[in-house]
Amino acid sequence: MESALTARDRVGVQDFVLLENHTSEAAFMENLRKRFKENLIYTYIGSVLVSVNPYKDLEIYTKNHMERYRGVNFYEVSPHIYAVSDNSYRSMRTERKDQCILISGESGAGKTEASKKILQYYAVTCPASDQVETVKDRLLQSNPVLEAFGNAKTLRNDNSSRFGKYMDIQFDFKGAPVGGHILNYLLEKSRVVHQNHGERNFHIFYQLIEGAEEDLLRRLGLERNPQQYQYLVKGNCPKVSSINDRSDWKVVRKALSVVGFNEDEVEELLNIIASVLHLGNIQYGGEDSGNAYITTDTQIKYLARLLGVDGLVLKEALTHKKIIAKGEELKSPLNLEQAASARDALSKAVYGRTFTWLVNKINVSLAYRVTPHNASVIGLLDIYGFEVFQHNSFEQFCINYCNEKLQQLFIELTLKSEQDEYEAEGITWEPVQYFNNKIICDLVEEKFKGIISILDEECLRPGDASDITFLEKLENTVGGHAHLTTHKLADGKTRKVMGREEFRLLHYAGEVNYNVNGVCVRAHGAVMCMSDNKILTQCFDRAELKDNKRPETAATQFKTSLAKLMEILMSKEPSYVRCIKPNDAKQAGRFDEVLIRHQVKYLGLMENLRVRRAGFAYRRHYETFLQRYKSLCPETWPSWQGKLADGVSTLVKHLGYKPEEYKLGRSKIFIRFPKTLFATEDALETRKHSLALSRSLPVFLSVSLSACLSLRFIKGFIYRHNERCPENEYFLDYVRYSFLMKLRRNLPKTVLDKSWPTPPTALIEASEQLRKLYMQNMVWSYCKRINPEWKHQLEQKMVASEIFKNKKDNYPQSVPKLFVGTRLNGEEINPKVLQSLGSEKMKYAVPVTKYDRKGYKARPRQLLLTSNSAVIVEEAKLKQRIDYAALKGISVSSLSDGVFVLHVPTEDKKQKGDVVLQSDHIIETLTKVAICADKVNSININQGSITFTMGQGKEGIIDFTSGSELLVAKAKNGHLSVTAPRLNSR
C-alpha cells in the first residue's frame, strides 16, 4: 500500500490509521470525501475495510482484478474487497484457523453486493473440480433465492435485505469450497402485513404474480394483479423502475432448481406464498355481541386446499382464542380488532417459518456429504447497521440491540488483536481506555430485569397485558437506569420530543425513541409446525401452552439466535467490512456529509480508529520495510547481507528516527507517528531521482560502442544472402541466436497451440525439425499425464463435437462445461425403480420433461440409461423401456432448445409411439444416449420442424422458431410449437 503514499495529497491516505490528526472527525470525513470523489470507494482502518457505495458500476471487479489480489500481501495493493477476501482465505490456509468476514451498514450501503463480490471471488480463484463446481453454483444461486424471499423495496434501497444472514463456506484441505451452511435471524415479518408508503412487500409476491405461468396462477387461485391483494397495496408501490419482476421470477425458478428443489417442493413452497396473500384478503364482519365472523368463505376454501388443513378448524382459529386455566381448555371469541390481529399474526408466522424452512432446505443442498479431512471455514456475516427512523418499532429495537452487541464484540476483538500483536512482537502493551457498552447490553438482555425479560413477562402472563402495561412495568423495573427514560420519567425538555407511548434508549451511537404500539403482538406472534413434508399452520394466542413448556416470544428467540451468533464469531478470526451509504437519493458522485457523519458514528469508526492508533500507526515486517527503503542508507544499499532486524536498525538510525518514534519487535518495525513515515516516503522520492541521474552516465558512455556494433549489423544485413563471410558473420549469428531465444520464450504451452515463430531463411529446415520433435514430445507428455476420467471426458466431448458442432445453436455454450457422470444420484431415484432394473447397470440419469400425446401436456419424468435400454420413469413407475437395438433414431432441432424425439418402431406393440422429451442438458444427454446406444450416426438435426409417430398410425409435428425466450406450448394448428432464443449465428 505504501506505493501510493506519494499521491496522498490528491487521494488522501489509504489507511485512516495514517491520518496525522486521527482524533478529528473532520479530518476523517475529508479523507473519505477526497477518495470518494476519485472513485476510490475503499479505505482501511488497519485491517478493517470501509466501503462507500458508489451507486454506479466501477471497472474494478474483473477477473484481472481478482488475479491482481490473489496471493498478494494485504498492504502491497490498494484497498479492495478482494484484498479482504484473499487475506481471510490465505490466513485460513496457512494458519489453519477458521475466519469470518463481518459486513455491516445501514440499508442501501452495499452489504449484499459486498457479500456477493466475496462469494464470486472465491468461486473464480479457488481450486475446482466437478463436485466443487456444483457447490460453487449452489452457493452463488442461493443468493437470488434468499433475496426473493428475504429482500424488499424500501424507501432507502430497492433491494434491501430484511433479514440477517450468516453463511459458512467450508473448504477442504486443498482450499476448494466443498460445502456451506446459512444461519438466518430476525426476518422483518411485520413487512408481510404492512408496508410504509412507497415501499413493497417481499419480492417473491410480485415475482409470482407477474412472472408465473397462467396455469400455475390458476392452481394457486391468484390473479395477475398485485392491486387485488391487501398485503400488497399498503405501500401503494406495485411497480419499481429498477426491478423487472417477470425476469427475476425466471432467475429465481432456475436458482431453486440449482440449489436442489424438485418440482413438488417448489409447488409446496408456492402454495404457502399464495396462502399468505389469501390470508390477507380474509375479511371480518361483527355480530351485535361484538364477536367477529368471517365474510369471505372463498378465501377459506383456497387456504384449506393450499395449506392442507381442515377449513372449519382454520375458520375457528381465525375467530377464537384458546385459554388454558387450571388445566381446563376454554375457547373465547375474538372481536373485530383481535381477529384482524390474529389473521396478521398467522400470516407473519406462516411466512417466517416458511423462510426458515427455505433456508434449511438450501442448507441440505449445500451440506458436504462426507466430513472433509482438515476442513476449514470462512464465515460471511451480512447484517443491518444501526439505524434511527422517525418511527422506531420492535424490529428496529432488535436491529439496534444486535448492533450494540456487535459493537461490543468489535472493540473487544480489535483490542485483543492489537494486544496479541504487541505481545507476539515483544512490545509493551499499554491499556486503552474506551467506552464499554456492556451496561447497555445488560439493560436489554439481563435475566429477570432486562427489557426483553420484562417484555416476555407481559406477553406470556395471563390477564389483560398490553403495550401500555409493558411500558409501565419497564418504568417500575428499570426506570432509574442511566441509559433509559420514558415520557413519564423524562424532564420537561425531553417530554417535548417524546410520545407518551415511547421509551428512549441511550445507545453507544446515540439516543433512539422506540414506540411500544404493537410491540406485544410483534414480540409474540403465532406458531406453526411441519408434518409429513407439508407445512401446516395453527394460530394460537399467548396463553396457549401446547407442550406444557413455557413458549418463547420473538424477542427471546432473537436473543437466543444472537447469543449463538456471537459464540460463532468469537470462535473465528475476524475481518471487518463497514459499508457506508453516501446519500439517500442513490445518486452517483453525491457525498452527503451529514448523512455520512451519522453512519461513521453509528458504525463506531472513530472509536475503532482511536483504539487502533492508541499505540503505533504503522507496522510492517522487517523484510518489507527494508526492501522498500534500503536505498536511503549506504550500508543497506544495494543489499543487506546480515540479519533483517539489524538491517532495519541500521537504516532507521541513518534516517535519524528518534527513540519515541519507533519500536523494533521480533519480526516487525512499529512506527508511532504518520509524519515519520511520510518523511521517509519523501526521502525515498528524492532518492529515486538521484538514482535515475546516476544511471544515465553509463548509458551515455555506451552510445559510442553501440554505434560501432550498429555499423557491423548494417553491413551484415547488406551481405545477408551471401555465403558466410567476415562481413555477415556477426549478423547471421545474431539472427540465429535471436530466433532461438525467441523460440525458447514463445514455445507452445499446450498441444492445441499451433503457433510457432517464423524462422530466418538459414534455419527453415532446422526449425521444422525442432517443431515436429517438440510437438511429439508435448503429445507424449500430455498422454502420459492424462487420467482415465479425463480421457473418458475427452472421448465424450469428441462425440458431441462430431454430432453437434456447427449444427446446433447451443453447442458452443456446452464446450467449456464438463459432462457429469449423472444428473440424479441414488437418493433421487425411487428404490422400486432401481429394484425393477435388476442387474442392469445404470450409466446415466437425468430429469426430463415429457410432452404427452394428448394436448402435449408437460410431465416431469426421469430418463435412465442402462447398458441395454433407455428407461422413462414417473416417480416409482417404469413408464416406458426402449431397447437400444430397437431405437430407430433421434431427432433434435438446430436451435437452442432442449426438445428431442426418440423414434421407436411402429410395429412394436409394446411402444405407444415416439417419445417427445426436453432436457436442460441437451448436448450432454444426447451424447450419452448416442454412446450408450451406439447411435452416433443416428441423430438427425432438423431445420424448421420434426415429424414423429404418435401411435395408431397418427403423426405429430413439432415446429421450431427463433424468438426472444424459450417457450414450449401447443399451437392453434394442433402442432407442438417450440420457440427458442438465438444464441449463436452459424
PDB file of C-alpha atoms in Angstrom, residues 763-917:
ATOM      1  CA  LEU A 763      17.053 -22.014 -40.204  1.00  0.00           C
ATOM      2  CA  ILE A 764      13.863 -23.064 -42.058  1.00  0.00           C
ATOM      3  CA  GLU A 765      14.746 -26.771 -42.206  1.00  0.00           C
ATOM      4  CA  ALA A 766      16.117 -26.882 -38.652  1.00  0.00           C
ATOM      5  CA  SER A 767      13.071 -25.007 -37.360  1.00  0.00           C
ATOM      6  CA  GLU A 768      10.658 -27.542 -38.907  1.00  0.00           C
ATOM      7  CA  GLN A 769      12.557 -30.456 -37.366  1.00  0.00           C
ATOM      8  CA  LEU A 770      12.508 -28.729 -33.968  1.00  0.00           C
ATOM      9  CA  ARG A 771       8.754 -28.098 -34.287  1.00  0.00           C
ATOM     10  CA  LYS A 772       7.970 -31.748 -35.059  1.00  0.00           C
ATOM     11  CA  LEU A 773      10.154 -33.044 -32.215  1.00  0.00           C
ATOM     12  CA  TYR A 774       8.703 -30.565 -29.736  1.00  0.00           C
ATOM     13  CA  MET A 775       5.075 -31.320 -30.680  1.00  0.00           C
ATOM     14  CA  GLN A 776       5.692 -35.082 -30.489  1.00  0.00           C
ATOM     15  CA  ASN A 777       7.155 -34.623 -27.021  1.00  0.00           C
ATOM     16  CA  MET A 778       4.201 -32.421 -25.978  1.00  0.00           C
ATOM     17  CA  VAL A 779       1.686 -35.029 -27.139  1.00  0.00           C
ATOM     18  CA  TRP A 780       3.616 -37.837 -25.461  1.00  0.00           C
ATOM     19  CA  SER A 781       3.838 -35.903 -22.184  1.00  0.00           C
ATOM     20  CA  TYR A 782       0.148 -34.981 -22.310  1.00  0.00           C
ATOM     21  CA  CYS A 783      -0.970 -38.561 -22.964  1.00  0.00           C
ATOM     22  CA  LYS A 784       1.259 -39.805 -20.175  1.00  0.00           C
ATOM     23  CA  ARG A 785      -0.347 -37.423 -17.659  1.00  0.00           C
ATOM     24  CA  ILE A 786      -3.948 -37.922 -18.667  1.00  0.00           C
ATOM     25  CA  ASN A 787      -6.083 -39.889 -16.178  1.00  0.00           C
ATOM     26  CA  PRO A 788      -8.882 -42.320 -17.123  1.00  0.00           C
ATOM     27  CA  GLU A 789     -11.639 -39.908 -16.026  1.00  0.00           C
ATOM     28  CA  TRP A 790     -10.323 -37.083 -18.175  1.00  0.00           C
ATOM     29  CA  LYS A 791      -9.798 -39.469 -21.102  1.00  0.00           C
ATOM     30  CA  HIS A 792     -13.446 -40.519 -20.831  1.00  0.00           C
ATOM     31  CA  GLN A 793     -14.448 -36.855 -20.714  1.00  0.00           C
ATOM     32  CA  LEU A 794     -12.473 -36.097 -23.881  1.00  0.00           C
ATOM     33  CA  GLU A 795     -13.980 -39.059 -25.687  1.00  0.00           C
ATOM     34  CA  GLN A 796     -17.484 -37.792 -24.873  1.00  0.00           C
ATOM     35  CA  LYS A 797     -16.590 -34.262 -25.962  1.00  0.00           C
ATOM     36  CA  MET A 798     -15.256 -35.583 -29.277  1.00  0.00           C
ATOM     37  CA  VAL A 799     -18.544 -37.422 -29.885  1.00  0.00           C
ATOM     38  CA  ALA A 800     -20.500 -34.258 -29.021  1.00  0.00           C
ATOM     39  CA  SER A 801     -18.354 -32.261 -31.437  1.00  0.00           C
ATOM     40  CA  GLU A 802     -18.905 -34.804 -34.217  1.00  0.00           C
ATOM     41  CA  ILE A 803     -22.681 -34.654 -33.729  1.00  0.00           C
ATOM     42  CA  PHE A 804     -23.409 -31.011 -32.910  1.00  0.00           C
ATOM     43  CA  LYS A 805     -20.529 -28.729 -33.967  1.00  0.00           C
ATOM     44  CA  ASN A 806     -21.773 -26.029 -36.362  1.00  0.00           C
ATOM     45  CA  LYS A 807     -25.184 -27.751 -36.355  1.00  0.00           C
ATOM     46  CA  LYS A 808     -26.937 -26.909 -33.055  1.00  0.00           C
ATOM     47  CA  ASP A 809     -27.155 -23.371 -31.759  1.00  0.00           C
ATOM     48  CA  ASN A 810     -26.342 -24.014 -28.095  1.00  0.00           C
ATOM     49  CA  TYR A 811     -23.440 -26.383 -28.730  1.00  0.00           C
ATOM     50  CA  PRO A 812     -20.714 -23.681 -28.152  1.00  0.00           C
ATOM     51  CA  GLN A 813     -22.135 -22.997 -24.657  1.00  0.00           C
ATOM     52  CA  SER A 814     -21.661 -26.666 -23.751  1.00  0.00           C
ATOM     53  CA  VAL A 815     -17.991 -26.868 -24.787  1.00  0.00           C
ATOM     54  CA  PRO A 816     -16.387 -25.367 -21.627  1.00  0.00           C
ATOM     55  CA  LYS A 817     -18.709 -27.304 -19.294  1.00  0.00           C
ATOM     56  CA  LEU A 818     -17.643 -30.770 -18.214  1.00  0.00           C
ATOM     57  CA  PHE A 819     -20.121 -33.618 -18.706  1.00  0.00           C
ATOM     58  CA  VAL A 820     -21.127 -35.130 -15.365  1.00  0.00           C
ATOM     59  CA  GLY A 821     -21.456 -38.839 -14.624  1.00  0.00           C
ATOM     60  CA  THR A 822     -25.131 -38.470 -13.773  1.00  0.00           C
ATOM     61  CA  ARG A 823     -27.642 -35.709 -13.033  1.00  0.00           C
ATOM     62  CA  LEU A 824     -29.527 -37.810 -10.462  1.00  0.00           C
ATOM     63  CA  ASN A 825     -27.977 -39.583  -7.506  1.00  0.00           C
ATOM     64  CA  GLY A 826     -29.276 -42.796  -5.971  1.00  0.00           C
ATOM     65  CA  GLU A 827     -31.340 -40.937  -3.363  1.00  0.00           C
ATOM     66  CA  GLU A 828     -33.295 -39.088  -6.077  1.00  0.00           C
ATOM     67  CA  ILE A 829     -34.373 -42.292  -7.891  1.00  0.00           C
ATOM     68  CA  ASN A 830     -37.166 -44.349  -6.303  1.00  0.00           C
ATOM     69  CA  PRO A 831     -35.889 -47.638  -4.790  1.00  0.00           C
ATOM     70  CA  LYS A 832     -38.683 -49.522  -6.576  1.00  0.00           C
ATOM     71  CA  VAL A 833     -37.313 -48.330  -9.900  1.00  0.00           C
ATOM     72  CA  LEU A 834     -33.805 -49.471  -9.024  1.00  0.00           C
ATOM     73  CA  GLN A 835     -35.225 -52.812  -7.943  1.00  0.00           C
ATOM     74  CA  SER A 836     -37.088 -53.149 -11.268  1.00  0.00           C
ATOM     75  CA  LEU A 837     -33.878 -52.585 -13.199  1.00  0.00           C
ATOM     76  CA  GLY A 838     -32.415 -55.648 -11.532  1.00  0.00           C
ATOM     77  CA  SER A 839     -28.832 -56.350 -12.561  1.00  0.00           C
ATOM     78  CA  GLU A 840     -28.836 -53.752 -15.342  1.00  0.00           C
ATOM     79  CA  LYS A 841     -26.085 -51.241 -14.667  1.00  0.00           C
ATOM     80  CA  MET A 842     -27.273 -47.632 -14.781  1.00  0.00           C
ATOM     81  CA  LYS A 843     -24.884 -45.453 -16.787  1.00  0.00           C
ATOM     82  CA  TYR A 844     -26.608 -42.058 -16.650  1.00  0.00           C
ATOM     83  CA  ALA A 845     -29.740 -40.452 -15.267  1.00  0.00           C
ATOM     84  CA  VAL A 846     -31.238 -37.012 -15.890  1.00  0.00           C
ATOM     85  CA  PRO A 847     -34.526 -35.206 -15.063  1.00  0.00           C
ATOM     86  CA  VAL A 848     -36.546 -34.527 -18.242  1.00  0.00           C
ATOM     87  CA  THR A 849     -39.926 -33.156 -19.254  1.00  0.00           C
ATOM     88  CA  LYS A 850     -42.146 -35.438 -21.346  1.00  0.00           C
ATOM     89  CA  TYR A 851     -44.842 -33.985 -23.614  1.00  0.00           C
ATOM     90  CA  ASP A 852     -47.775 -36.400 -23.774  1.00  0.00           C
ATOM     91  CA  ARG A 853     -49.660 -37.280 -26.920  1.00  0.00           C
ATOM     92  CA  LYS A 854     -52.952 -35.735 -25.799  1.00  0.00           C
ATOM     93  CA  GLY A 855     -52.605 -31.987 -25.749  1.00  0.00           C
ATOM     94  CA  TYR A 856     -48.808 -32.009 -25.287  1.00  0.00           C
ATOM     95  CA  LYS A 857     -49.137 -31.523 -21.522  1.00  0.00           C
ATOM     96  CA  ALA A 858     -45.717 -31.269 -19.826  1.00  0.00           C
ATOM     97  CA  ARG A 859     -44.979 -34.082 -17.354  1.00  0.00           C
ATOM     98  CA  PRO A 860     -41.896 -34.315 -15.103  1.00  0.00           C
ATOM     99  CA  ARG A 861     -40.041 -37.563 -15.751  1.00  0.00           C
ATOM    100  CA  GLN A 862     -36.615 -39.181 -15.290  1.00  0.00           C
ATOM    101  CA  LEU A 863     -34.595 -40.630 -18.201  1.00  0.00           C
ATOM    102  CA  LEU A 864     -32.351 -43.529 -17.152  1.00  0.00           C
ATOM    103  CA  LEU A 865     -29.741 -45.015 -19.480  1.00  0.00           C
ATOM    104  CA  THR A 866     -28.729 -48.604 -18.706  1.00  0.00           C
ATOM    105  CA  SER A 867     -26.435 -50.981 -20.529  1.00  0.00           C
ATOM    106  CA  ASN A 868     -29.281 -52.209 -22.764  1.00  0.00           C
ATOM    107  CA  SER A 869     -32.030 -49.632 -22.878  1.00  0.00           C
ATOM    108  CA  ALA A 870     -33.364 -46.137 -22.263  1.00  0.00           C
ATOM    109  CA  VAL A 871     -35.972 -46.105 -19.481  1.00  0.00           C
ATOM    110  CA  ILE A 872     -38.524 -43.357 -18.827  1.00  0.00           C
ATOM    111  CA  VAL A 873     -39.637 -43.174 -15.194  1.00  0.00           C
ATOM    112  CA  GLU A 874     -42.521 -41.460 -13.395  1.00  0.00           C
ATOM    113  CA  GLU A 875     -41.807 -41.484  -9.641  1.00  0.00           C
ATOM    114  CA  ALA A 876     -41.916 -45.239  -8.783  1.00  0.00           C
ATOM    115  CA  LYS A 877     -43.163 -46.458 -12.192  1.00  0.00           C
ATOM    116  CA  LEU A 878     -41.244 -47.568 -15.287  1.00  0.00           C
ATOM    117  CA  LYS A 879     -43.421 -45.851 -17.889  1.00  0.00           C
ATOM    118  CA  GLN A 880     -41.521 -46.947 -20.997  1.00  0.00           C
ATOM    119  CA  ARG A 881     -38.451 -49.007 -21.862  1.00  0.00           C
ATOM    120  CA  ILE A 882     -36.768 -48.575 -25.273  1.00  0.00           C
ATOM    121  CA  ASP A 883     -34.166 -51.175 -26.173  1.00  0.00           C
ATOM    122  CA  TYR A 884     -31.204 -49.609 -27.925  1.00  0.00           C
ATOM    123  CA  ALA A 885     -31.433 -52.189 -30.703  1.00  0.00           C
ATOM    124  CA  ALA A 886     -34.984 -51.066 -31.399  1.00  0.00           C
ATOM    125  CA  LEU A 887     -34.213 -47.332 -31.307  1.00  0.00           C
ATOM    126  CA  LYS A 888     -34.700 -46.163 -34.913  1.00  0.00           C
ATOM    127  CA  GLY A 889     -33.178 -42.729 -34.452  1.00  0.00           C
ATOM    128  CA  ILE A 890     -33.151 -39.454 -32.540  1.00  0.00           C
ATOM    129  CA  SER A 891     -34.352 -36.069 -33.825  1.00  0.00           C
ATOM    130  CA  VAL A 892     -33.437 -32.649 -32.451  1.00  0.00           C
ATOM    131  CA  SER A 893     -33.714 -29.082 -33.764  1.00  0.00           C
ATOM    132  CA  SER A 894     -30.845 -26.805 -34.788  1.00  0.00           C
ATOM    133  CA  LEU A 895     -31.966 -24.127 -32.303  1.00  0.00           C
ATOM    134  CA  SER A 896     -31.014 -23.641 -28.629  1.00  0.00           C
ATOM    135  CA  ASP A 897     -33.992 -25.563 -27.182  1.00  0.00           C
ATOM    136  CA  GLY A 898     -33.721 -28.870 -25.298  1.00  0.00           C
ATOM    137  CA  VAL A 899     -36.530 -30.762 -27.088  1.00  0.00           C
ATOM    138  CA  PHE A 900     -35.715 -34.121 -28.747  1.00  0.00           C
ATOM    139  CA  VAL A 901     -37.601 -37.156 -30.069  1.00  0.00           C
ATOM    140  CA  LEU A 902     -36.764 -40.842 -29.575  1.00  0.00           C
ATOM    141  CA  HIS A 903     -38.134 -42.733 -32.601  1.00  0.00           C
ATOM    142  CA  VAL A 904     -39.334 -46.337 -32.000  1.00  0.00           C
ATOM    143  CA  PRO A 905     -40.664 -48.964 -34.438  1.00  0.00           C
ATOM    144  CA  THR A 906     -44.368 -48.525 -35.228  1.00  0.00           C
ATOM    145  CA  GLU A 907     -44.894 -52.285 -35.394  1.00  0.00           C
ATOM    146  CA  ASP A 908     -43.685 -52.792 -31.819  1.00  0.00           C
ATOM    147  CA  LYS A 909     -46.907 -53.157 -29.794  1.00  0.00           C
ATOM    148  CA  LYS A 910     -45.047 -52.535 -26.520  1.00  0.00           C
ATOM    149  CA  GLN A 911     -44.337 -48.984 -27.617  1.00  0.00           C
ATOM    150  CA  LYS A 912     -47.117 -46.381 -27.744  1.00  0.00           C
ATOM    151  CA  GLY A 913     -45.254 -44.266 -30.282  1.00  0.00           C
ATOM    152  CA  ASP A 914     -42.281 -41.931 -30.463  1.00  0.00           C
ATOM    153  CA  VAL A 915     -41.295 -40.131 -27.277  1.00  0.00           C
ATOM    154  CA  VAL A 916     -41.027 -36.304 -27.097  1.00  0.00           C
ATOM    155  CA  LEU A 917     -38.729 -35.173 -24.278  1.00  0.00           C
TER     156      LEU A 917
END
